[in-house]
Amino acid sequence: MVKQFAEWLSTTSPSVFIQNHNSRVIPAIQSIHIVGIGVVLGSVFMIYLRILGWAGLDQTLRQTTDRFGPWLTGGLYVMLGTGVFMVIGEPVRELVTFSFWLKMFLVALSTVFAVTFRISLRKQERRWEEILVKRRSIKGLAILTFLIWVCIIILGRLIAYDHIWGPWSPATKA
Ligand code: HEM
């Protein structure tokens, strides 16, 4: 089903256009995607360092998230735009892989975590600043969610080497 959709997508005119200019368009978009990783990871890293109490203690948690949150949101839009562009350009290569779908699931999960955290911080600012940020469970959760972002990066690279998943990879059954 996904393979059929990917094959159909590769015959559409936007995809054919990208395929015909593949040698320049895809590397340019990939480069923007990689710069986006720096922005996304850089901003989540600063927020996690503040939650862990390892940096930025001269600013409140709210000030830190107000400063880096918009960079995270903007970076994620850039990742989404460039990612969709690469999918349109090489649909079978991207969509017929286990790594791509696991990565998308983790991107969605991390985004839900980030949005929930921001909403909760806005609603219960004092509780977060005075109690929650000091809890070991919250610090543990921060480390765990940061590791999920690291997995997303690894999975992005693994899309090109999906055969390592063996029978889990739909590409090996193609
Ligand atoms: C938001 C939606 C996203 C979409 C639709 C998307 C899609 C893609 C696609 C299609 C590729 C090309 C893989 C290939 O052909 O080799 C890719 C590569 C990659 N992505 Fe994403 N991505 C998204 C978000 C992210 C995020 C949030 C990160 C990390 C924080 C990330 C990290 C990477 C990495 C490391 C690569 C490999 C780049 C390379 O080695 O050339 N992606 N992504």
Tab-separated table of C-alpha atoms and ligand atoms in Angstrom:
chain	number	residue	atom	x	y	z
A	1	MET	CA	0.000	0.000	0.000
A	2	VAL	CA	2.719	2.484	1.063
A	3	LYS	CA	4.963	1.205	-1.742
A	4	GLN	CA	2.188	1.731	-4.293
A	5	PHE	CA	1.597	5.251	-2.973
A	6	ALA	CA	5.356	5.984	-3.112
A	7	GLU	CA	5.545	4.682	-6.678
A	8	TRP	CA	2.562	6.825	-7.700
A	9	LEU	CA	4.089	9.887	-5.954
A	10	SER	CA	7.315	9.422	-7.922
A	11	THR	CA	5.356	9.817	-11.185
A	12	THR	CA	3.755	13.159	-10.209
A	13	SER	CA	5.130	16.356	-11.762
A	14	PRO	CA	6.697	17.898	-8.582
A	15	SER	CA	8.562	14.631	-7.984
A	16	VAL	CA	9.646	14.325	-11.621
A	17	PHE	CA	10.869	17.947	-11.504
A	18	ILE	CA	13.011	17.239	-8.407
A	19	GLN	CA	14.297	13.970	-9.944
A	20	ASN	CA	15.365	15.856	-13.104
A	21	HIS	CA	17.317	18.379	-11.000
A	22	ASN	CA	18.328	15.775	-8.419
A	23	SER	CA	22.069	16.423	-8.400
A	24	ARG	CA	21.650	20.009	-7.165
A	25	VAL	CA	18.226	20.190	-5.495
A	26	ILE	CA	18.483	17.227	-3.087
A	27	PRO	CA	21.964	18.107	-1.693
A	28	ALA	CA	20.838	21.744	-1.206
A	29	ILE	CA	17.690	20.661	0.665
A	30	GLN	CA	19.659	18.071	2.687
A	31	SER	CA	22.072	20.823	3.737
A	32	ILE	CA	19.204	23.010	4.989
A	33	HIS	CA	17.781	19.951	6.821
A	34	ILE	CA	21.148	19.456	8.525
A	35	VAL	CA	21.435	23.139	9.511
A	36	GLY	CA	17.907	22.714	10.950
A	37	ILE	CA	19.195	19.876	13.161
A	38	GLY	CA	21.663	22.333	14.701
A	39	VAL	CA	18.865	24.802	15.458
A	40	VAL	CA	16.474	22.137	16.855
A	41	LEU	CA	19.073	20.293	18.916
A	42	GLY	CA	20.749	23.530	20.038
A	43	SER	CA	17.506	24.940	21.391
A	44	VAL	CA	16.303	21.748	23.115
A	45	PHE	CA	19.799	21.322	24.588
A	46	MET	CA	19.700	24.808	26.170
A	47	ILE	CA	16.253	24.099	27.673
A	48	TYR	CA	17.418	20.715	29.020
A	49	LEU	CA	20.561	22.240	30.530
A	50	ARG	CA	18.340	24.744	32.350
A	51	ILE	CA	15.993	21.978	33.602
A	52	LEU	CA	19.002	19.953	34.802
A	53	GLY	CA	20.402	23.058	36.496
A	54	TRP	CA	23.703	22.842	34.604
A	55	ALA	CA	23.452	26.186	32.767
A	56	GLY	CA	21.400	29.360	32.437
A	57	LEU	CA	20.580	29.601	36.142
A	58	ASP	CA	20.578	33.410	35.905
A	59	GLN	CA	17.332	33.034	33.912
A	60	THR	CA	14.022	31.508	34.991
A	61	LEU	CA	12.720	28.389	33.274
A	62	ARG	CA	10.024	30.520	31.629
A	63	GLN	CA	12.610	33.019	30.316
A	64	THR	CA	14.709	30.151	28.931
A	65	THR	CA	11.773	28.517	27.120
A	66	ASP	CA	10.530	31.899	25.846
A	67	ARG	CA	13.991	32.487	24.397
A	68	PHE	CA	14.657	29.100	22.799
A	69	GLY	CA	11.071	27.826	22.208
A	70	PRO	CA	10.507	29.936	19.054
A	71	TRP	CA	13.831	28.657	17.626
A	72	LEU	CA	12.671	25.090	18.259
A	73	THR	CA	9.292	25.746	16.598
A	74	GLY	CA	10.892	27.508	13.611
A	75	GLY	CA	13.541	24.774	13.291
A	76	LEU	CA	10.861	22.060	13.298
A	77	TYR	CA	8.949	23.833	10.508
A	78	VAL	CA	12.181	23.965	8.463
A	79	MET	CA	12.737	20.224	9.109
A	80	LEU	CA	9.164	19.439	8.117
A	81	GLY	CA	9.342	21.535	4.925
A	82	THR	CA	12.711	20.181	3.772
A	83	GLY	CA	11.774	16.635	4.871
A	84	VAL	CA	8.528	16.660	2.862
A	85	PHE	CA	10.495	18.020	-0.115
A	86	MET	CA	12.944	15.087	0.094
A	87	VAL	CA	10.037	12.621	0.381
A	88	ILE	CA	8.453	14.071	-2.774
A	89	GLY	CA	11.819	13.915	-4.544
A	90	GLU	CA	12.641	10.316	-3.588
A	91	PRO	CA	9.381	8.732	-2.336
A	92	VAL	CA	10.353	5.056	-2.545
A	93	ARG	CA	13.764	5.626	-0.904
A	94	GLU	CA	12.115	7.413	2.051
A	95	LEU	CA	8.662	5.899	2.539
A	96	VAL	CA	9.566	2.225	2.072
A	97	THR	CA	11.826	2.173	5.148
A	98	PHE	CA	11.386	1.267	8.802
A	99	SER	CA	13.785	4.036	9.902
A	100	PHE	CA	11.665	6.781	8.292
A	101	TRP	CA	8.424	5.739	10.021
A	102	LEU	CA	10.076	5.165	13.406
A	103	LYS	CA	11.714	8.581	13.053
A	104	MET	CA	8.354	10.226	12.209
A	105	PHE	CA	6.748	8.554	15.246
A	106	LEU	CA	9.528	9.856	17.522
A	107	VAL	CA	9.379	13.362	15.977
A	108	ALA	CA	5.614	13.446	16.676
A	109	LEU	CA	6.166	12.116	20.237
A	110	SER	CA	8.900	14.676	21.016
A	111	THR	CA	6.790	17.506	19.600
A	112	VAL	CA	3.836	16.478	21.801
A	113	PHE	CA	6.211	16.399	24.834
A	114	ALA	CA	7.566	19.870	24.019
A	115	VAL	CA	4.106	21.411	23.481
A	116	THR	CA	2.730	19.799	26.673
A	117	PHE	CA	5.725	21.102	28.649
A	118	ARG	CA	5.251	24.671	27.346
A	119	ILE	CA	1.510	24.678	28.072
A	120	SER	CA	2.063	23.257	31.549
A	121	LEU	CA	4.830	25.802	32.283
A	122	ARG	CA	2.567	28.684	31.224
A	123	LYS	CA	-0.319	27.415	33.383
A	124	GLN	CA	1.684	26.545	36.504
A	125	GLU	CA	4.711	28.801	36.240
A	126	ARG	CA	5.380	29.115	39.996
A	127	ARG	CA	4.973	25.374	40.606
A	128	TRP	CA	7.436	24.612	37.810
A	129	GLU	CA	10.015	27.182	38.971
A	130	GLU	CA	9.832	26.302	42.667
A	131	ILE	CA	8.976	22.598	42.838
A	132	LEU	CA	8.790	20.619	39.596
A	133	VAL	CA	12.129	21.658	38.073
A	134	LYS	CA	13.900	20.366	41.201
A	135	ARG	CA	12.316	16.898	41.022
A	136	ARG	CA	14.577	14.033	40.015
A	137	SER	CA	11.763	12.489	37.949
A	138	ILE	CA	11.510	15.667	35.849
A	139	LYS	CA	15.294	15.746	35.349
A	140	GLY	CA	15.185	12.065	34.343
A	141	LEU	CA	12.394	12.794	31.882
A	142	ALA	CA	14.453	15.652	30.421
A	143	ILE	CA	17.413	13.307	29.833
A	144	LEU	CA	15.115	10.669	28.307
A	145	THR	CA	13.464	13.119	25.908
A	146	PHE	CA	16.864	14.497	24.901
A	147	LEU	CA	17.976	10.942	24.077
A	148	ILE	CA	14.871	10.577	21.880
A	149	TRP	CA	16.061	13.616	19.859
A	150	VAL	CA	19.457	11.921	19.478
A	151	CYS	CA	17.699	8.737	18.233
A	152	ILE	CA	15.816	10.869	15.685
A	153	ILE	CA	19.142	12.086	14.271
A	154	ILE	CA	20.527	8.538	14.094
A	155	LEU	CA	17.322	7.290	12.404
A	156	GLY	CA	17.505	10.146	9.867
A	157	ARG	CA	20.905	8.875	8.763
A	158	LEU	CA	19.766	5.240	8.900
A	159	ILE	CA	17.072	5.830	6.250
A	160	ALA	CA	19.865	5.330	3.718
A	161	TYR	CA	20.943	2.055	5.392
A	162	ASP	CA	17.554	0.576	6.224
A	163	HIS	CA	18.671	-2.995	5.464
A	164	ILE	CA	20.307	-3.069	8.931
A	165	TRP	CA	16.790	-3.662	10.359
A	166	GLY	CA	16.638	-6.997	8.541
A	167	PRO	CA	13.080	-8.369	8.258
A	168	TRP	CA	11.646	-5.210	9.878
A	169	SER	CA	12.658	-3.185	6.837
A	170	PRO	CA	10.012	-3.146	4.078
A	171	ALA	CA	12.876	-2.244	1.694
A	172	THR	CA	14.346	-5.762	2.062
A	173	LYS	CA	11.018	-7.266	0.946
A	174	ALA	CA	10.796	-5.065	-2.167
B	1	HEM	C1	9.678	16.983	10.869
B	1	HEM	C2	9.667	16.110	9.920
B	1	HEM	C3	10.856	15.499	9.253
B	1	HEM	C4	10.795	14.875	8.049
B	1	HEM	C5	9.566	14.714	7.174
B	1	HEM	C6	12.150	14.379	7.745
B	1	HEM	C7	12.497	13.685	6.616
B	1	HEM	C8	13.787	13.338	6.258
B	1	HEM	C9	14.174	12.733	5.004
B	1	HEM	C10	13.211	12.400	3.889
B	1	HEM	C11	15.515	12.532	5.026
B	1	HEM	C12	16.382	11.949	3.900
B	1	HEM	C13	16.924	10.583	4.252
B	1	HEM	C14	17.735	9.984	3.107
B	1	HEM	O1	17.216	9.935	1.996
B	1	HEM	O2	18.870	9.559	3.343
B	1	HEM	C15	16.001	13.003	6.300
B	1	HEM	C16	17.318	12.963	6.707
B	1	HEM	C17	17.735	13.269	7.952
B	1	HEM	N1	16.968	13.827	8.962
B	1	HEM	FE1	14.989	14.310	8.848
B	1	HEM	N2	12.992	14.707	8.777
B	1	HEM	C18	12.251	15.389	9.722
B	1	HEM	C19	12.712	15.874	10.927
B	1	HEM	C20	13.979	15.661	11.410
B	1	HEM	C21	14.433	16.034	12.731
B	1	HEM	C22	13.575	16.757	13.773
B	1	HEM	C23	15.742	15.628	12.831
B	1	HEM	C24	16.695	15.750	13.975
B	1	HEM	C25	16.564	16.482	15.032
B	1	HEM	C26	16.113	15.010	11.577
B	1	HEM	C27	17.354	14.457	11.296
B	1	HEM	C28	17.754	13.953	10.074
B	1	HEM	C29	19.094	13.462	9.755
B	1	HEM	C30	20.298	13.403	10.694
B	1	HEM	C31	19.085	13.051	8.432
B	1	HEM	C32	20.248	12.467	7.628
B	1	HEM	C33	20.860	13.561	6.796
B	1	HEM	C34	21.972	13.011	5.914
B	1	HEM	O3	22.809	12.271	6.390
B	1	HEM	O4	21.984	13.357	4.734
B	1	HEM	N3	15.033	15.034	10.745
B	1	HEM	N4	14.914	13.488	7.032
